[in-house]
XYZ file of C-alpha atoms in Angstrom:
94
model
C 103.235 87.270 74.606
C 105.386 86.336 77.548
C 103.302 88.346 80.010
C 101.483 85.339 81.445
C 101.760 85.687 85.189
C 98.710 83.711 86.175
C 96.534 86.805 86.382
C 98.490 88.315 89.276
C 100.150 91.091 87.266
C 103.592 90.461 88.696
C 105.438 90.408 85.354
C 104.396 93.931 84.378
C 105.021 95.249 87.890
C 108.543 93.838 88.080
C 109.332 95.116 84.601
C 108.073 98.597 85.541
C 110.183 98.613 88.713
C 113.288 97.589 86.775
C 112.757 100.299 84.142
C 112.105 102.943 86.805
C 115.243 101.940 88.704
C 117.299 102.179 85.524
C 115.888 105.620 84.583
C 116.222 107.132 88.059
C 119.583 105.523 88.793
C 118.336 103.433 91.701
C 119.585 99.961 92.520
C 117.981 97.214 90.477
C 115.176 95.482 92.447
C 116.098 92.059 93.815
C 114.288 89.206 92.080
C 111.881 87.198 94.212
C 113.258 83.769 95.074
C 111.298 81.229 97.103
C 113.057 79.298 99.812
C 112.158 76.513 102.224
C 111.673 78.796 105.230
C 108.616 80.337 103.568
C 106.963 76.920 103.489
C 107.828 75.870 107.048
C 104.815 74.346 108.770
C 102.555 74.711 105.731
C 103.645 71.868 103.450
C 101.996 68.458 103.215
C 103.674 66.183 105.809
C 104.273 63.471 103.196
C 106.618 65.835 101.373
C 105.416 64.558 98.015
C 102.845 67.272 97.216
C 104.463 70.013 95.097
C 103.889 73.720 95.401
C 104.252 76.415 98.003
C 102.570 76.029 101.362
C 101.141 79.541 101.156
C 101.627 82.654 99.080
C 103.185 84.998 101.624
C 105.667 87.354 100.004
C 108.208 88.940 102.302
C 109.383 92.478 101.491
C 112.842 93.116 100.115
C 115.615 94.677 102.214
C 114.950 98.119 100.752
C 111.560 98.207 102.488
C 113.103 98.062 105.969
C 115.591 100.821 105.114
C 112.844 103.066 103.748
C 110.719 102.383 106.825
C 113.585 103.353 109.157
C 114.169 106.571 107.199
C 110.478 107.452 107.425
C 110.367 106.815 111.159
C 113.506 108.907 111.682
C 111.940 111.759 109.711
C 108.770 111.505 111.796
C 110.780 111.557 115.037
C 112.643 114.669 113.874
C 109.378 116.387 112.919
C 107.783 115.578 116.275
C 110.849 116.839 118.161
C 110.875 120.077 116.147
C 107.129 120.604 116.638
C 107.433 119.958 120.372
C 110.360 122.385 120.643
C 108.425 125.127 118.817
C 105.310 124.555 120.907
C 107.373 124.780 124.109
C 109.045 128.006 122.955
C 105.695 129.503 121.924
C 104.176 128.604 125.280
C 107.043 130.258 127.128
C 106.633 133.441 125.065
C 103.037 133.825 126.203
C 103.902 133.272 129.868
C 106.366 136.202 129.943
């Protein structure tokens, strides 16, 4: 009943993400839109064969932001751990 997604499961996943965003107050997920750059170098040279060249899906902009936040958190944790280890080592030398 409208959930036909070719067996990939994308319809239910996108619907779940939209509902979760609405409940938690997050920004609504961006819909996936194909564009010509995704097919560059992978389309039939005649240009008359329909369909995508491949099925690569690029992540949305929120993925890069989340990745940067995670890396920043890791850097802070490493710096804090290193500082504590240095202080602890100096305590034992005195």
